[in-house]
Coordinates of C-alpha atoms and ligand atoms in Angstrom, one line a residue:
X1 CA 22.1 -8.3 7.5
X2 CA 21.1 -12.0 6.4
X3 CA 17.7 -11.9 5.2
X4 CA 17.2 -15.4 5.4
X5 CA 18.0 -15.8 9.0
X6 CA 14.6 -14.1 9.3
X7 CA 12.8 -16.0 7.5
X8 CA 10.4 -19.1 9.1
X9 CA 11.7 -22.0 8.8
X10 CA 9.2 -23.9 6.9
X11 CA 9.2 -21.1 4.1
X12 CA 12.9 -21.8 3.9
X13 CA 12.4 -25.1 3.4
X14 CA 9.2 -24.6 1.0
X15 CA 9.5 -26.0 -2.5
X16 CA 7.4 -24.2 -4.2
X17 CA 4.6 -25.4 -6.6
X18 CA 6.4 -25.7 -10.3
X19 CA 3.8 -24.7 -12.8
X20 CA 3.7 -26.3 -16.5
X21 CA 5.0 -22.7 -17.3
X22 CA 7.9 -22.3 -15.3
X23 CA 9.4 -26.2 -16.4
X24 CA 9.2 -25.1 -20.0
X25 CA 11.2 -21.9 -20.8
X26 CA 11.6 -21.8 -25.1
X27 CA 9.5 -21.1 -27.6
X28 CA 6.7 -23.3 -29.3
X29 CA 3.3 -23.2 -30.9
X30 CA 1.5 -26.2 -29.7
X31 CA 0.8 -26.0 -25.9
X32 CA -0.6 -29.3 -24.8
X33 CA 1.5 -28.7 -20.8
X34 CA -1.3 -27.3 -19.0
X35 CA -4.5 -29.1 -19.4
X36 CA -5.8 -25.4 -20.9
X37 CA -8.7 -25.5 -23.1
X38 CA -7.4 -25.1 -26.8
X39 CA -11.0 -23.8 -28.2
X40 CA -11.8 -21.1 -26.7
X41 CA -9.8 -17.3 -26.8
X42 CA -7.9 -15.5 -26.3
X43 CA -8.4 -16.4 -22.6
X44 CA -7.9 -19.7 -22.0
X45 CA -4.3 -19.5 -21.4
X46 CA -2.6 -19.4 -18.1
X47 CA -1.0 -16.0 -17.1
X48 CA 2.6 -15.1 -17.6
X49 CA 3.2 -16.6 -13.5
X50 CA 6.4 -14.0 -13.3
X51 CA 4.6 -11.3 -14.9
X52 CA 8.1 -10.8 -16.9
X53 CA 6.7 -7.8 -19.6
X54 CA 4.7 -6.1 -16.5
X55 CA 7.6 -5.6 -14.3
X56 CA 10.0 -4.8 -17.1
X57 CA 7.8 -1.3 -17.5
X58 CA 7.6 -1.2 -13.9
X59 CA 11.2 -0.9 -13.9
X60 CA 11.9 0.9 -16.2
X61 CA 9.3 3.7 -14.7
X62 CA 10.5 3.4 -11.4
X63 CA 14.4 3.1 -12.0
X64 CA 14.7 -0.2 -10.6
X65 CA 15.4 -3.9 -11.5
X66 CA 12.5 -6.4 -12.5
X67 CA 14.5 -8.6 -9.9
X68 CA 13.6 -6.0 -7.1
X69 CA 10.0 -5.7 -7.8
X70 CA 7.1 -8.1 -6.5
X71 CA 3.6 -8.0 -8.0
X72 CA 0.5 -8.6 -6.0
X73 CA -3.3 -8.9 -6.2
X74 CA -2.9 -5.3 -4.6
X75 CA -1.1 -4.4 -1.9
X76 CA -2.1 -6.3 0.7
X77 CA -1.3 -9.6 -0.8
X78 CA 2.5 -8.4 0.0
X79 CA 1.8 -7.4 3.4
X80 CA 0.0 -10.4 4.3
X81 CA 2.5 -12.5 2.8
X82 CA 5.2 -10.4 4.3
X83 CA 3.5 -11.5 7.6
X84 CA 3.5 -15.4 6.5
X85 CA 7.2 -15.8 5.3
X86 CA 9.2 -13.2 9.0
X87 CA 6.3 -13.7 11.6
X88 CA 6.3 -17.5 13.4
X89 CA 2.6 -17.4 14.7
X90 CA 2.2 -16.6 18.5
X91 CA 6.0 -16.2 18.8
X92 CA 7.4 -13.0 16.2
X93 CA 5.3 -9.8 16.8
X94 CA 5.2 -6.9 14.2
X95 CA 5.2 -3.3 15.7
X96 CA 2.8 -0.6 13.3
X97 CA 2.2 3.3 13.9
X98 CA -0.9 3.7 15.3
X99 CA -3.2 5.4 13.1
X100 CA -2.3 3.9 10.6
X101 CA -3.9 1.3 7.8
X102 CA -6.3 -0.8 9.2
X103 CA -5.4 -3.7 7.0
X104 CA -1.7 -3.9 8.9
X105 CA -3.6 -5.5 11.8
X106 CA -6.3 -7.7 9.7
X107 CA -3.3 -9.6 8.4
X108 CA -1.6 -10.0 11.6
X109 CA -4.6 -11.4 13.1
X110 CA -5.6 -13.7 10.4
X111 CA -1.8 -15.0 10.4
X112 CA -1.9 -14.8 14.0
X113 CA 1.0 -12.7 14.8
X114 CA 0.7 -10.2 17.2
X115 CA 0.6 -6.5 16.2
X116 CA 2.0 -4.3 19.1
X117 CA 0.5 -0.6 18.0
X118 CA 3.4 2.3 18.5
X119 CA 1.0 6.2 18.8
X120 CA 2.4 8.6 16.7
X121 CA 2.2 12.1 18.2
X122 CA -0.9 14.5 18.6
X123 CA 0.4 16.0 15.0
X124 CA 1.0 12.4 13.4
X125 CA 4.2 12.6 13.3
X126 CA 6.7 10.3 14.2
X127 CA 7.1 9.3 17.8
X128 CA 10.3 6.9 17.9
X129 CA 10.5 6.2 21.5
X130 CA 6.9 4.5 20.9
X131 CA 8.5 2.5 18.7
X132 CA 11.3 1.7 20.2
X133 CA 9.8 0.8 23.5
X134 CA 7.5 -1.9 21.5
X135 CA 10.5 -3.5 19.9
X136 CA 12.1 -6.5 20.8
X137 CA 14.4 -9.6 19.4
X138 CA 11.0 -10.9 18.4
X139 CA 10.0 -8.3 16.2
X140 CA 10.3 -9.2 12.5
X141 CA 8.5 -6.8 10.7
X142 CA 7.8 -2.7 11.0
X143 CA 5.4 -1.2 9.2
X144 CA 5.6 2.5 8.7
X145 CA 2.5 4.2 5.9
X146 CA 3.7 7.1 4.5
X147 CA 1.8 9.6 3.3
X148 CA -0.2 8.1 6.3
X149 CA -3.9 6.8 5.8
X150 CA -5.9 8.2 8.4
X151 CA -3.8 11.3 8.6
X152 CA -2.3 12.2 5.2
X153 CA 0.9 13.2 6.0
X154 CA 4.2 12.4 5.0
X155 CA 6.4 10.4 8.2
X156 CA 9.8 11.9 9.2
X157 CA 12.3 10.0 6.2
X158 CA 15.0 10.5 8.2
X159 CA 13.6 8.8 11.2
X160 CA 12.9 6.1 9.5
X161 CA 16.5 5.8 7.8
X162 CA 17.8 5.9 10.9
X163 CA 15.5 3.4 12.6
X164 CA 15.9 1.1 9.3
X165 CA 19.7 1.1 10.1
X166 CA 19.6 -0.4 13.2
X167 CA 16.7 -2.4 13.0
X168 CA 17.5 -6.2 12.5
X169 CA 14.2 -7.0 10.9
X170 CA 12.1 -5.6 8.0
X171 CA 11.0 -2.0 7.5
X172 CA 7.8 -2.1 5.4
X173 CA 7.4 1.7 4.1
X174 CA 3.6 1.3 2.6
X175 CA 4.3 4.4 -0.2
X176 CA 0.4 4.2 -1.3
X177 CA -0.2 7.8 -1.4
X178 CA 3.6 9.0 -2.1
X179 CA 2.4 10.0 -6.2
X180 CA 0.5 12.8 -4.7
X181 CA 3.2 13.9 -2.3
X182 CA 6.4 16.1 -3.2
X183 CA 8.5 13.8 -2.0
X184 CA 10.9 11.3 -3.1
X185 CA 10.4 7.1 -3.0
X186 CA 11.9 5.0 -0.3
X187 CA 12.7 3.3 -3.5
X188 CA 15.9 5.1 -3.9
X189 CA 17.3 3.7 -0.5
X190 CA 16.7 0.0 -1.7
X191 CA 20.5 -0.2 -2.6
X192 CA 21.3 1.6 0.6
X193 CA 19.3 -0.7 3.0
X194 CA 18.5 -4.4 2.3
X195 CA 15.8 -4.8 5.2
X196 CA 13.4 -2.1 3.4
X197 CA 10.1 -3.3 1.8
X198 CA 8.6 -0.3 -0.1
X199 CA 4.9 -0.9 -1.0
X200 CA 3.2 1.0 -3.6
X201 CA -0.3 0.2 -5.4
X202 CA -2.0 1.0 -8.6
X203 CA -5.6 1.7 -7.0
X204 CA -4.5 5.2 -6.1
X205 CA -3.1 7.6 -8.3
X206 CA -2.8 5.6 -11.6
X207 CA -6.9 5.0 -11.0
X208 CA -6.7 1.5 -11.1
X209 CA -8.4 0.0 -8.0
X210 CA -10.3 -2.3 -10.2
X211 CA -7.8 -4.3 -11.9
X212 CA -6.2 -5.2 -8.2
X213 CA -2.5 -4.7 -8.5
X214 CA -0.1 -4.1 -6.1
X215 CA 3.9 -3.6 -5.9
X216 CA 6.3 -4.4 -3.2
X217 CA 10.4 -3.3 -4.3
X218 CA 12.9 -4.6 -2.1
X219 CA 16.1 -6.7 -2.4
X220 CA 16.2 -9.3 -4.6
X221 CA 16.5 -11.7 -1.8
X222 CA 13.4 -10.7 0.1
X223 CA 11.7 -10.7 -3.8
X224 CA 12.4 -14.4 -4.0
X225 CA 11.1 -14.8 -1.5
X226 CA 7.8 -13.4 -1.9
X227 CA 7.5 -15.3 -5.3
X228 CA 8.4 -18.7 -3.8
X229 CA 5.0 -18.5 -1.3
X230 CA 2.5 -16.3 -3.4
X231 CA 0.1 -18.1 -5.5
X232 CA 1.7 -19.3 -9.1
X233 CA -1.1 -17.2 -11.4
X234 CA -1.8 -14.3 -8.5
X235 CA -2.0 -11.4 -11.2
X236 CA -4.8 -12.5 -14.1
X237 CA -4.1 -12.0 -17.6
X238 CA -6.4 -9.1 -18.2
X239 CA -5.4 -7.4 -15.1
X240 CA -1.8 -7.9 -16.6
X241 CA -2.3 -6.9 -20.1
X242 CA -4.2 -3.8 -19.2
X243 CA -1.7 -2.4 -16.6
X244 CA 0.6 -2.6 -19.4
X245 CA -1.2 -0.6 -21.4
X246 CA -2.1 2.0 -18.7
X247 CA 1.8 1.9 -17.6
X248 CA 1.5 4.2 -21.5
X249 CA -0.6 7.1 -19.7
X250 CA 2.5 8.6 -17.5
X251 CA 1.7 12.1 -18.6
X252 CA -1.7 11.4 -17.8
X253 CA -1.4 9.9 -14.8
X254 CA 0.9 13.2 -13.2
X255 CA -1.9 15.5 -15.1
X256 CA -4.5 13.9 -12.7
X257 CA -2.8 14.0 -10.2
X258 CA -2.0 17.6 -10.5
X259 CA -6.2 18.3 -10.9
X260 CA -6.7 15.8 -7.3
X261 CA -3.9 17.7 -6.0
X262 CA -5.2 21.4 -6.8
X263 CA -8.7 20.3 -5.6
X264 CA -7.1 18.9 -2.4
X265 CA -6.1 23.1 -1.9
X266 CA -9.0 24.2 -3.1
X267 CA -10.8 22.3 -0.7
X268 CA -8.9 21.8 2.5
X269 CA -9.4 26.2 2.2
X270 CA -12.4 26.1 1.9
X271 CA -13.2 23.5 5.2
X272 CA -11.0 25.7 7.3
X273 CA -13.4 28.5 6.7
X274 CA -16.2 26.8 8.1
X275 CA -17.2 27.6 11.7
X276 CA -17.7 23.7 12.7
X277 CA -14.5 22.7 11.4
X278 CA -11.8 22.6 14.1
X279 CA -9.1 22.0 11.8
X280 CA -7.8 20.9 8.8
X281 CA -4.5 18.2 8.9
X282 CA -1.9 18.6 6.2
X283 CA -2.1 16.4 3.7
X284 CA 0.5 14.9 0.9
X285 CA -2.2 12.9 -0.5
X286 CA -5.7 12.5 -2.4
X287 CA -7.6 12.7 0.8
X288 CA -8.1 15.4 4.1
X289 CA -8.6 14.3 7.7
X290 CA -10.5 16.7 9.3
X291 CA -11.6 17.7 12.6
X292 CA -15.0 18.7 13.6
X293 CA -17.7 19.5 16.1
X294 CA -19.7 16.2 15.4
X295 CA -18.0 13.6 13.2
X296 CA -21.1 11.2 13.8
X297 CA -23.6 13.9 13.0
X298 CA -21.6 15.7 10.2
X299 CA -21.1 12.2 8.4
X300 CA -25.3 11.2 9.2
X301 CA -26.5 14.8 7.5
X302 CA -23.9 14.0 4.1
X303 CA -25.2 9.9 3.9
X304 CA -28.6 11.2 4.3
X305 CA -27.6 13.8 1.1
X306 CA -26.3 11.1 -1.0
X307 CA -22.0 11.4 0.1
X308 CA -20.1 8.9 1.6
X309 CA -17.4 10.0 3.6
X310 CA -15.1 7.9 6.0
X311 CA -16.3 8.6 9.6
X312 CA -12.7 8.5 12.1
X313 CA -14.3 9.2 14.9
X314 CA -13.4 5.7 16.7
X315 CA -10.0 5.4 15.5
X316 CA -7.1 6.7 18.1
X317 CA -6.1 10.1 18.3
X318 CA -8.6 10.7 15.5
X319 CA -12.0 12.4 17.9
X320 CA -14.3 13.5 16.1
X321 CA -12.3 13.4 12.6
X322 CA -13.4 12.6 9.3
X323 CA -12.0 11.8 6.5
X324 CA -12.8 13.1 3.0
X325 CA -11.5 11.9 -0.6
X326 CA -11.0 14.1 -2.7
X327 CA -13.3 14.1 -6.2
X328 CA -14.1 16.1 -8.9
X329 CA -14.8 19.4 -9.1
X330 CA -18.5 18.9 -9.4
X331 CA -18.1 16.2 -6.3
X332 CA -16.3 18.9 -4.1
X333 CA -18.8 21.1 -5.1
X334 CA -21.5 19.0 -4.1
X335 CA -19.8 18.6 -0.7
X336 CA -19.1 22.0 -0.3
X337 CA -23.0 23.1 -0.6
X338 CA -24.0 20.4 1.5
X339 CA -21.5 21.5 4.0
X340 CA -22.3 25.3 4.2
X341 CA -25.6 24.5 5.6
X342 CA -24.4 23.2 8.4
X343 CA -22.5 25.9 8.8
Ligands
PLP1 C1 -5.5 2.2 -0.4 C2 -4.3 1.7 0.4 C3 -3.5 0.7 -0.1 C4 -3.9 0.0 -1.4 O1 -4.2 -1.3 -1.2 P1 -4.4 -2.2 -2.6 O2 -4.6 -3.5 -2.0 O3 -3.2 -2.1 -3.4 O4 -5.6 -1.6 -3.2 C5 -2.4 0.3 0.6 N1 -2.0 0.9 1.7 C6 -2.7 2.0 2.2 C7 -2.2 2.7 3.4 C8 -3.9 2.4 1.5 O5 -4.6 3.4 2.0

């Protein structure tokens, strides 16, 4: 497939701003280019714009080429840029699962694209005819979450592959969750299957919500792409450096998620003991949907106590659901005790 015969016209076209730090490529010690302030440190510079010693780790953690990796001020800078470079406003469409991440349609209606919403199953699983039926020579962009937020549960791969194969557009697999999920990357199928966009974030398992960085690993062409429209300086120098240094804590990073991941047993048993707690949904990653009697009245009685949950209720085939993070022991705990007195 020809990515670039997917691609809006005026992003093809686009010549894209050429910072003081992408004309000069060399080495030197006095850096009068940039109109920087030379008194102050040690940040007054401009950031690396092609955050080239970031992705180099990234790569090398993830198996892939620093050419095949994007960098964003998190996640959703790549899907709503994504949206900007395939989707020609009130003419492309994108088709999403449905529950799924509520930023998918956020972007699409800032960008005004339309986002036609295929329901997954009772079970959150996969329903490919919902898909299909949505899909048309319009349709640009896909976007499949897996492990899914609201749900938690890994999608059908296979499905996917097989959709991916056919599709003549972009599969975005948003691959958030997938470090606490015993399953392998889409990331391996990016040699397999040029159209794939796999998006994965550092606010989840590796802790890092703060510092605002987000991945998107795809083919080199769709990659260029994304770094000709973002912003030049779109990842800060601290957030940067300190990713870099994080990017050190591997071992760490799997020993946490092995403690959120025990909890996440610990707990979903415990909820499905409970007399007002309909069910518990599988999950593959740091957070349970549940089903209840009341949603609205179970998450009222645990603000009033102090705990924020994420009330579901609203959202489609999610009745009366909630959905609860998973903390620390003592935070479970908490919950837990609040919990059994309403059972
Ligand atoms: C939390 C989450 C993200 C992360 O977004 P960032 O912008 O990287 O913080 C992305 N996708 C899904 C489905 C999420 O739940």
């Amino acid at each position: 497939m020809n990515i670039q015969q997917l691609v809006r016209k005026n992003i093809l076209d686009l010549k894209p701003y050429s910072s003081a730090r992408d004309e000069f490529d060399g080495s030197a010690h006095c850096f009068l280019d940039a109109n920087e302030n030379p008194l102050v440190s040690p940040y007054n510079r401009y950031p690396d714009p092609h955050q080239k010693s970031l992705k180099e780790r990234i790569a090398e953690i993830k198996g892939v080429k620093s050419v095949n990796i994007f960098l964003g001020n998190g996640s959703d800078e790549a899907i709503d840029l994504l949206v900007a470079i395939f989707c020609e406003p009130q003419t492309d469409n994108i088709v999403s699962i449905v529950p799924s991440y509520g930023m998918y349609k956020v972007v699409a209606d800032c960008r005004n694209v339309e986002l036609r919403g295929a329901m997954l199953n009772e079970d959150f699983s996969l329903n490919m005819s919902n898909i299909e039926r949505l899909v048309d020579i319009n349709t640009k962009l896909t976007f499949f979450c897996s492990p899914n937020n609201p749900s938690g549960s890994l999608l059908d791969r296979n499905k996917i592959l097989s959709f991916a194969k056919d599709f003549r557009g972009i599969v975005v697999i948003d691959e958030a969750y997938i470090d606490f999920a015993d399953s392998e990357s889409f990331i391996l199928e990016l040699e397999n299957y040029h159209n794939i966009v796999v998006l994965q974030t550092f606010s989840k398992a590796w802790g890092l919500a703060g510092i605002r960085l987000g991945m998107a690993f795809a083919h080199s062409d769709i990659i260029s792409i994304l770094d000709k429209v973002k912003y030049p300086y779109n990842i800060n120098q601290l957030t940067q450096e300190y990713a870099i240094k994080q990017l050190d804590r591997v071992v760490g990073c799997k020993k946490n998620i092995q403690t959120l991941n025990a909890e996440r047993a610990r707990l979903a048993g415990v909820l499905d003991s409970f007399e007002f707690v309909k069910k518990v949904y599988p999950s593959d990653s740091n957070f349970l949907l549940v089903k209840v009697d009341n949603a609205n009245e179970t998450y009222q009685y645990l603000l009033e106590n102090g705990v924020i949950i994420r009330n579901r209720t609203n959202i489609p085939l999610c009745h009366n659901c909630i959905r609860i993070t998973v903390g620390t022991v003592e935070e479970n705990n908490i919950l837990i005790e609040l919990l059994k007195k309403i059972n």
